mmCIF file of C-alpha atoms in Angstrom:
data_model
loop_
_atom_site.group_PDB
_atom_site.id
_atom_site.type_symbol
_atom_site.label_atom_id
_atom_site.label_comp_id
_atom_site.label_asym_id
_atom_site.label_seq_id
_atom_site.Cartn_x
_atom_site.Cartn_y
_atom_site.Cartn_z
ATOM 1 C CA UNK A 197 -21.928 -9.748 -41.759
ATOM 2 C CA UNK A 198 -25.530 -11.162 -41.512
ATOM 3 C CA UNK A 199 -28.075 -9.833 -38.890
ATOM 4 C CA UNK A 200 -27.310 -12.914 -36.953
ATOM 5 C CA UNK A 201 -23.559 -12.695 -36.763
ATOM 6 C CA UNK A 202 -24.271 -9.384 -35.067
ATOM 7 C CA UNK A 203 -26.389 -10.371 -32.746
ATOM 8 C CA UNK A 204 -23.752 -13.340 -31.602
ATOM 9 C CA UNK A 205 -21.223 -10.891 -31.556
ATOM 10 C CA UNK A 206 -23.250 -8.333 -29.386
ATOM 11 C CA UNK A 207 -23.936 -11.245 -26.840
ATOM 12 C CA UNK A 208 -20.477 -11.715 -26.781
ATOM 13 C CA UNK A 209 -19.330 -8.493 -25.665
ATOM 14 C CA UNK A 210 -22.192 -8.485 -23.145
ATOM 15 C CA UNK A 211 -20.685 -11.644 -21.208
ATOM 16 C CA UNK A 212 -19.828 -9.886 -17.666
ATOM 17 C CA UNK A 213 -15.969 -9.759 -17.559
ATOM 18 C CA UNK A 214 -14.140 -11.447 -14.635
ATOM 19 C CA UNK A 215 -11.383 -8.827 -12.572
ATOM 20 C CA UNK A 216 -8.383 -10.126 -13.532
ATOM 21 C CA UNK A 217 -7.230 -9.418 -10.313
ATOM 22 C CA UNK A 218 -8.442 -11.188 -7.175
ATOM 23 C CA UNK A 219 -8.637 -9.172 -3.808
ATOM 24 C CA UNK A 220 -7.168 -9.935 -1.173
ATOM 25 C CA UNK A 221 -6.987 -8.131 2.502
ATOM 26 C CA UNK A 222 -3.635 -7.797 3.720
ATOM 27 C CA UNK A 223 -2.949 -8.484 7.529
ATOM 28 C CA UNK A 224 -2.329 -5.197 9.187
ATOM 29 C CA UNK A 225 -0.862 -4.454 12.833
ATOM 30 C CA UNK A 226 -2.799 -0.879 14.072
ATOM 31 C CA UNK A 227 -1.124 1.225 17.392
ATOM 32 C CA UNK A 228 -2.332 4.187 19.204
ATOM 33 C CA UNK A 229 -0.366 6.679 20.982
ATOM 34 C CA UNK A 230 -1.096 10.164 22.442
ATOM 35 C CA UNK A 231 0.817 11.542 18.575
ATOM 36 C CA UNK A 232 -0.994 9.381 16.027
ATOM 37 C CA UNK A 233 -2.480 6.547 14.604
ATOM 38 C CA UNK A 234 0.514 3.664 13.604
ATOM 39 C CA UNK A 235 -0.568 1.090 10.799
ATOM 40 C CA UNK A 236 1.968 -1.824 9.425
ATOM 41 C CA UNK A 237 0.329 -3.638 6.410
ATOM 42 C CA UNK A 238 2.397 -6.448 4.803
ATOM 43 C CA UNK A 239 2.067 -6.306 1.268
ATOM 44 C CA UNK A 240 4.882 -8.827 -0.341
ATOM 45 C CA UNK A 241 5.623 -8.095 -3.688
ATOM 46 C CA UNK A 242 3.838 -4.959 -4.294
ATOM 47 C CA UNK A 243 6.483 -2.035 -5.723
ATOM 48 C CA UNK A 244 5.681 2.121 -4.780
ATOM 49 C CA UNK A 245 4.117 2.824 -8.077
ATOM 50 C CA UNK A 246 1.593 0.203 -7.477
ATOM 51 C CA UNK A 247 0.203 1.149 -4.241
ATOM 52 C CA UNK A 248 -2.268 4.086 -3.078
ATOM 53 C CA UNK A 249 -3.069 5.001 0.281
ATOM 54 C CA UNK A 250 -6.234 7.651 0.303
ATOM 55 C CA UNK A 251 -7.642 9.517 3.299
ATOM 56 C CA UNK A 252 -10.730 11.023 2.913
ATOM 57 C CA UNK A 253 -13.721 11.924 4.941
ATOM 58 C CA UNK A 254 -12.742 9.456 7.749
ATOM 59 C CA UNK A 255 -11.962 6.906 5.606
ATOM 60 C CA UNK A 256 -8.608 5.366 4.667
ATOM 61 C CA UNK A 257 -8.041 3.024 1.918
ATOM 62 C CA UNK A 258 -5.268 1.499 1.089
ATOM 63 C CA UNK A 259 -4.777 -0.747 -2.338
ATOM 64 C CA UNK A 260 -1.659 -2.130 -3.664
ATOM 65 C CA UNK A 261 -1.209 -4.121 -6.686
ATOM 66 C CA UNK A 262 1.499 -6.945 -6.859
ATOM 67 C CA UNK A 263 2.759 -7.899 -10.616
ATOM 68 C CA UNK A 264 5.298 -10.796 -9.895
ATOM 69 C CA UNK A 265 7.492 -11.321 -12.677
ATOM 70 C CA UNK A 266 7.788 -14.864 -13.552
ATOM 71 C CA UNK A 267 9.151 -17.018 -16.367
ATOM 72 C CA UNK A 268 8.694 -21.307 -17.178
ATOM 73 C CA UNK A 269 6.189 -23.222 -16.543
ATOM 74 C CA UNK A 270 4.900 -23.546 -12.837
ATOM 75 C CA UNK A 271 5.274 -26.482 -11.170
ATOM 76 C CA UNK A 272 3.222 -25.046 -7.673
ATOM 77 C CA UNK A 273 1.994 -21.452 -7.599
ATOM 78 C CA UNK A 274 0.804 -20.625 -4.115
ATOM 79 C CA UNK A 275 0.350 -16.903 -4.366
ATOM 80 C CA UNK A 276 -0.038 -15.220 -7.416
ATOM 81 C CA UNK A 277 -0.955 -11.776 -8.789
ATOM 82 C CA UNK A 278 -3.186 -9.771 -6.478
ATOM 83 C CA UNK A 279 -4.469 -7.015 -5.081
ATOM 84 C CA UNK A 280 -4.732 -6.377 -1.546
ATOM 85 C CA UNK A 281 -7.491 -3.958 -0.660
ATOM 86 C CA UNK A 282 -8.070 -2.362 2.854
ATOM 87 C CA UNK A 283 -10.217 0.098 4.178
ATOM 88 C CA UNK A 284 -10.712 1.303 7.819
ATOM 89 C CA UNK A 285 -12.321 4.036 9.408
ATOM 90 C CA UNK A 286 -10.289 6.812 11.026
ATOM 91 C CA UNK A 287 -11.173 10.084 13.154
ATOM 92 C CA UNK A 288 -11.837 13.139 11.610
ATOM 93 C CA UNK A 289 -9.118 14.074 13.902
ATOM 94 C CA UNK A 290 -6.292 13.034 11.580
ATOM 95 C CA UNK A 291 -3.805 15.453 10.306
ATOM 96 C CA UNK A 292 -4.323 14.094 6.836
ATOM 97 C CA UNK A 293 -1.329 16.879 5.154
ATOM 98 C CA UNK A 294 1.128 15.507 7.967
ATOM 99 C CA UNK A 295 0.624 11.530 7.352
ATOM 100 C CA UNK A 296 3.887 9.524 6.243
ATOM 101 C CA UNK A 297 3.900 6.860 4.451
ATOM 102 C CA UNK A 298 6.616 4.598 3.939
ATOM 103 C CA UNK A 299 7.162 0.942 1.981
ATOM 104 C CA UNK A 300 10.137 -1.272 2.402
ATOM 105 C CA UNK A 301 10.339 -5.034 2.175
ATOM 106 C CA UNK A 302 7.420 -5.505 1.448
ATOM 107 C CA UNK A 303 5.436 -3.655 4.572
ATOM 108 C CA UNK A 304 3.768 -0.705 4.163
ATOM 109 C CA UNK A 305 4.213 2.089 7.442
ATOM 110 C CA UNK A 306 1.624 4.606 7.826
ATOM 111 C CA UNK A 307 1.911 7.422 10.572
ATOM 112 C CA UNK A 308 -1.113 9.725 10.957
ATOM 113 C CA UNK A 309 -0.741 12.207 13.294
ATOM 114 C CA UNK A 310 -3.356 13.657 15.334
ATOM 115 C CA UNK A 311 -4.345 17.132 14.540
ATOM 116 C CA UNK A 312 -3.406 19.469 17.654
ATOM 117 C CA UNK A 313 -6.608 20.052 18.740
ATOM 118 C CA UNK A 314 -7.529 16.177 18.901
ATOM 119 C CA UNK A 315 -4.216 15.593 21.513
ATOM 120 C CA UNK A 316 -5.064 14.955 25.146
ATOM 121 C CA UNK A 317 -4.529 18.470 27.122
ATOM 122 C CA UNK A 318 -2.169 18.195 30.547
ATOM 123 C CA UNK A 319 -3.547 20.988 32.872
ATOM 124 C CA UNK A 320 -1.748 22.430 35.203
ATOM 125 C CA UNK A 321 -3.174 23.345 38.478
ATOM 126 C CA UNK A 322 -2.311 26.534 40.414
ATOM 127 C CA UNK A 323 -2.286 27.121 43.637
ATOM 128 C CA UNK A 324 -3.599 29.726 45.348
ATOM 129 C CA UNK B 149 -28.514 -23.828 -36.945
ATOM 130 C CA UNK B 150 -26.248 -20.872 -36.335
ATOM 131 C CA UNK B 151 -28.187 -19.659 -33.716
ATOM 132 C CA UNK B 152 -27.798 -23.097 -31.716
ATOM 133 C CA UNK B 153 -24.093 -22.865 -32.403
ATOM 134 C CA UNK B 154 -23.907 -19.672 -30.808
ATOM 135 C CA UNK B 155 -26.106 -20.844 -27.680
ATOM 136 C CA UNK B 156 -23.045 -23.443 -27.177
ATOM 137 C CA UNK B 157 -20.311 -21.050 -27.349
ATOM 138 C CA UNK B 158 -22.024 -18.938 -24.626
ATOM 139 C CA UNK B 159 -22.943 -22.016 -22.590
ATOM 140 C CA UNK B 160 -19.237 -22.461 -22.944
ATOM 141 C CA UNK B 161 -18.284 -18.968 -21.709
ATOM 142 C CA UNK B 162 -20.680 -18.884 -18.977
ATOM 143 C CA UNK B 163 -18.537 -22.361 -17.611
ATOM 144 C CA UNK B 164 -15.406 -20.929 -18.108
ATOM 145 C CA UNK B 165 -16.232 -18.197 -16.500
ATOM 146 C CA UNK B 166 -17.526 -20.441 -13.239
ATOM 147 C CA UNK B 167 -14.598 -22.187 -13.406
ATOM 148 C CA UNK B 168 -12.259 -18.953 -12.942
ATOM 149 C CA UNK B 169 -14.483 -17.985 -10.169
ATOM 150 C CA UNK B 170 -13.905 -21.145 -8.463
ATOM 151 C CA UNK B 171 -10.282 -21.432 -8.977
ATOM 152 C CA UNK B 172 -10.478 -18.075 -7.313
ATOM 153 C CA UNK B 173 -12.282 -19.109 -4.258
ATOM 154 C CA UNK B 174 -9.487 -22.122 -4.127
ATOM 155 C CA UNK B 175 -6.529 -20.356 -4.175
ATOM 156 C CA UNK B 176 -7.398 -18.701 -0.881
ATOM 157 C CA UNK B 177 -9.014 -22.142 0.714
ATOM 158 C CA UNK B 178 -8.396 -22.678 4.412
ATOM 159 C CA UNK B 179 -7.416 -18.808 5.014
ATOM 160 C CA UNK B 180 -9.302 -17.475 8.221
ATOM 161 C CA UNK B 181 -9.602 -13.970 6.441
ATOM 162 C CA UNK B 182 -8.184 -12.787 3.278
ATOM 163 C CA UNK B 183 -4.819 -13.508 2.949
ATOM 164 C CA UNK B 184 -2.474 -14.008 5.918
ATOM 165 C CA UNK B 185 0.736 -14.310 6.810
ATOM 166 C CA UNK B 186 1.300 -17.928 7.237
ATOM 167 C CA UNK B 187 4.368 -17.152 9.931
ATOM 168 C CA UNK B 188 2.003 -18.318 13.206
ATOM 169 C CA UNK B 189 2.467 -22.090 11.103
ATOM 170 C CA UNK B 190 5.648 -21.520 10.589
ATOM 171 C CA UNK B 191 5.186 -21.665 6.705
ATOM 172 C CA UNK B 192 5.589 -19.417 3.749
ATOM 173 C CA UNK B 193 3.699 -19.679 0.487
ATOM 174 C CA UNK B 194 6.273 -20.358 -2.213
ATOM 175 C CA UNK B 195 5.820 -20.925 -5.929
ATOM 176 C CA UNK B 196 8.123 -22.957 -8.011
ATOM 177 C CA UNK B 197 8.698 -22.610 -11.337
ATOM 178 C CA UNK B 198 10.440 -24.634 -14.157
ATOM 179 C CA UNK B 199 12.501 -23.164 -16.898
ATOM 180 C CA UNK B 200 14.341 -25.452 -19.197
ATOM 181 C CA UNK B 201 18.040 -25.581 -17.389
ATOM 182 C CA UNK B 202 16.781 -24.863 -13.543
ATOM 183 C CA UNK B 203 14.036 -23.750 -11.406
ATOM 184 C CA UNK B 204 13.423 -20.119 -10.609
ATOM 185 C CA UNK B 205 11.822 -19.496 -6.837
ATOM 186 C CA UNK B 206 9.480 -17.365 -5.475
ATOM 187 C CA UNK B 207 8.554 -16.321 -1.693
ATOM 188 C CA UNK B 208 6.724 -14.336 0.328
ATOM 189 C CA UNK B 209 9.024 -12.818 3.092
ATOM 190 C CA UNK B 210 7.458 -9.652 4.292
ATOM 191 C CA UNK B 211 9.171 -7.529 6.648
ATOM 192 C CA UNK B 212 12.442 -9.474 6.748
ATOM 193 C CA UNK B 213 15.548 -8.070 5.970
ATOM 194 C CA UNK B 214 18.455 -10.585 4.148
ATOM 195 C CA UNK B 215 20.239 -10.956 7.236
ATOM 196 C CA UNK B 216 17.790 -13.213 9.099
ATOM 197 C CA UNK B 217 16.940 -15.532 6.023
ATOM 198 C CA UNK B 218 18.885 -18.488 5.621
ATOM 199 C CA UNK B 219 19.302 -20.859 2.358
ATOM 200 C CA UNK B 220 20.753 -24.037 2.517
ATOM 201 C CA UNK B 221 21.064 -26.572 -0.589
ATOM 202 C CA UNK B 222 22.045 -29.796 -0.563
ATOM 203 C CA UNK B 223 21.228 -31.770 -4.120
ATOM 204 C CA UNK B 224 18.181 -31.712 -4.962
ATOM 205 C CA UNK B 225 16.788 -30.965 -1.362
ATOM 206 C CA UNK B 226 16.594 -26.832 -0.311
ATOM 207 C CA UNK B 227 15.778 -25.463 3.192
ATOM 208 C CA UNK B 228 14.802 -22.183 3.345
ATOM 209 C CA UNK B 229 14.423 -20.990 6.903
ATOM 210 C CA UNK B 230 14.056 -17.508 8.671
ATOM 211 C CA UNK B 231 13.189 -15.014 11.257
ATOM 212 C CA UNK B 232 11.055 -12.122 11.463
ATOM 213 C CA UNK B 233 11.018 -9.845 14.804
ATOM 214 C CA UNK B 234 9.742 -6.624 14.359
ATOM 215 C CA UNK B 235 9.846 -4.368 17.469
ATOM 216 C CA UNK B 236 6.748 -3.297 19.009
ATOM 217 C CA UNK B 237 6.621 0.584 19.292
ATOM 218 C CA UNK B 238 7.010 1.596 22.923
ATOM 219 C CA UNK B 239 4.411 3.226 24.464
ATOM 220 C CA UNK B 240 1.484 2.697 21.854
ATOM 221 C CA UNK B 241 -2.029 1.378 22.576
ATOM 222 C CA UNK B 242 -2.300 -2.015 20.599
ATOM 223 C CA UNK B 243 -5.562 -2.223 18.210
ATOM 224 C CA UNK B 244 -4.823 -5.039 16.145
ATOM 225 C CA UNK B 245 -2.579 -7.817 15.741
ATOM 226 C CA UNK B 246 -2.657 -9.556 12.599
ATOM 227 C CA UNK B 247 0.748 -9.860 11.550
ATOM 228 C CA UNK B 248 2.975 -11.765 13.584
ATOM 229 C CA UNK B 249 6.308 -12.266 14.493
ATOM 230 C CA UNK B 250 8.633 -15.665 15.115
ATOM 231 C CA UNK B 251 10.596 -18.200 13.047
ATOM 232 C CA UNK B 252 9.673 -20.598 9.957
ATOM 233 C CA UNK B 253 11.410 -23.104 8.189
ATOM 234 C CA UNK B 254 10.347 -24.906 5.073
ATOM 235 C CA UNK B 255 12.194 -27.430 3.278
ATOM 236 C CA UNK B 256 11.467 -28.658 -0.459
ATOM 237 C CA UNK B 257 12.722 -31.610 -2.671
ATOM 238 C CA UNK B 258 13.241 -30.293 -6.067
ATOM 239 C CA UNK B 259 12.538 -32.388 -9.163
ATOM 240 C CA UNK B 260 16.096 -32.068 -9.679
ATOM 241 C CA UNK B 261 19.674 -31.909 -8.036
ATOM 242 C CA UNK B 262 20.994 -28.366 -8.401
ATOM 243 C CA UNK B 263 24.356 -26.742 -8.393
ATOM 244 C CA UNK B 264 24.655 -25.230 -5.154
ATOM 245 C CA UNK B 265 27.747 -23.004 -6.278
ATOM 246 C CA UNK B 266 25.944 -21.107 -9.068
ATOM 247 C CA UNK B 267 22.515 -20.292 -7.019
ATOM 248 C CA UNK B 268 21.527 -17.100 -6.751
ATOM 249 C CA UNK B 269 18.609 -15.122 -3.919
ATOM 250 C CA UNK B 270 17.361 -11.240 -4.738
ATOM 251 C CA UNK B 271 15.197 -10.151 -1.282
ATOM 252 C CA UNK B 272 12.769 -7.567 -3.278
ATOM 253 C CA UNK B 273 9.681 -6.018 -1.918
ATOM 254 C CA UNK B 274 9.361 -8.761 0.433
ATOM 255 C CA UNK B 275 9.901 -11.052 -2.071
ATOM 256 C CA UNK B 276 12.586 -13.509 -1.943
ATOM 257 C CA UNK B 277 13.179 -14.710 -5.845
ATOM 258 C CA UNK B 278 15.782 -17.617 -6.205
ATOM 259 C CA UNK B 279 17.385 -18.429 -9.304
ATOM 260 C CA UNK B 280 18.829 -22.225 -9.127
ATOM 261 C CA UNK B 281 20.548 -23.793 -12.228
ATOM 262 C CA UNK B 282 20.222 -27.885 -12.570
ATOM 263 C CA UNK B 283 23.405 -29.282 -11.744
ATOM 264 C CA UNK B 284 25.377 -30.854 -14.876
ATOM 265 C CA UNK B 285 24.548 -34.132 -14.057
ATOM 266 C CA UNK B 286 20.981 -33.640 -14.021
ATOM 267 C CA UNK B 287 20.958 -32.329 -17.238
ATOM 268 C CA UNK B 288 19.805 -34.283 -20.099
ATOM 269 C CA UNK B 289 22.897 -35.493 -22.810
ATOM 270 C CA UNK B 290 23.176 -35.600 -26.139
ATOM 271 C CA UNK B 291 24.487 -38.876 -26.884
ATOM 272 C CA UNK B 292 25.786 -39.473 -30.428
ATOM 273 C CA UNK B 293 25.655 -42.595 -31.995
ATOM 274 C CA UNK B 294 29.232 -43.427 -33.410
#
């Protein structure tokens, strides 16, 4: 290989490499009660081993990858393979060894509790 | 010489690599933010695919269970309609709703009639996959020449 060969090849390899993945956000549905924090996230197509859900310092992230299996030639592709990538910020407050996380059809159910110290006290007055 | 060569084959790559990034922006055109459910417009991304003796389906069907899909075929002509209702949780505090509930139909003319009997739907991870095998009569014939 001549000197200029290699310096081809090296600008080659320096050519910034697409992600073959594109990101997408998935729509979510978020509800609040006095227990916990309640997130729905549709994610069609996206299997258990693919997805990871991460709480840390406040933050939650959620990424699932979708591998569709497909075979012949495609006559219209409106989705494809993607990733859908969320992240939201969540109190401090969360119970992160309690949260439950479940997937089916395609929707992704996330229950953080609150810790016990973060639920809203009743007080009971006495009466003298 | 060789250098110029090797000036076009980057000037090459660079396009290429423009092109993939606009194909990218493309395939989520017209979507207020990231991608969404199309269910408020009562339509669901599909993807259609040939193989040599049928067509093989796909759909997006999040959150619905096999019971509230419907198929109908008729030829070449194949309705898929459906419902998704997901109960709101009683007594939460509602942050955000992106999701969305209600009906959607969506009907399709296949290149080619299909045999009705021998179709087959899978409902995986929100994915509805048809299988549907060209009818007989759609399917080319050998004829030989006597």
């Amino acid at each position: 290989m001549d000197k200029k060969t290699e310096i081809a090849k090296r600008d080659d390899q320096n050519i910034e490499k697409t992600r073959e993945l594109y990101e997408v956000a998935p729509a979510v549905d978020i509800y609040e009660n006095e227990d916990e924090i309640l997130l729905y996230a549709d994610m069609p197509g996206v299997v258990k081993d693919e997805l990871s859900v991460n709480i840390d310092n406040g933050r939650l992230s959620l990424s699932g990858v979708r591998k569709l299996e497909t075979s012949g030639a495609a006559s219209w592709e409106e989705f494809g393979n993607v990733e859908f990538v969320r992240n939201f910020s969540v109190p401090q407050t969360i119970d992160v060894e309690k949260v439950e996380a479940e997937l089916k059809n395609g929707v992704l159910t996330l229950h953080m509790p609150k810790s016990e110290e973060a639920k809203p006290r009743q007080i009971e007055i006495k009466t003298a | 010489m060789f250098t110029r060569f090797s000036d076009i084959d980057r000037l090459f790559g660079t396009m290429d690599l423009l092109r993939q990034r606009l194909d990218n922006l493309y395939t989520d055109y017209g979507r207020p933010y990231g991608t969404r459910w199309l269910m408020d417009e009562g339509f669901l991304r599909a993807n259609l695919y040939q193989t040599g003796d049928g067509f093989e389906m796909r759909l997006e069907v999040p959150g619905m269970e096999k019971e509230s899909l419907d198929i109908k075929i008729q030829g070449n002509y194949l309705e898929i309609s459906g419902s998704r209702d997901q109960k709101l949780p009683e007594g939460y505090k509602v942050h955000k709703t992106e999701r969305g509930n209600g009906t959607f139909s969506r009907s399709f003319t296949l290149p080619d009639d299909v045999d009705g009997n021998r179709v087959e739907a899978t409902l995986k991870n929100g994915v509805l996959y048809l299988t549907l095998p060209k009818s007989e009569a759609a399917k080319p014939r050998q004829i030989t020449i006597n």
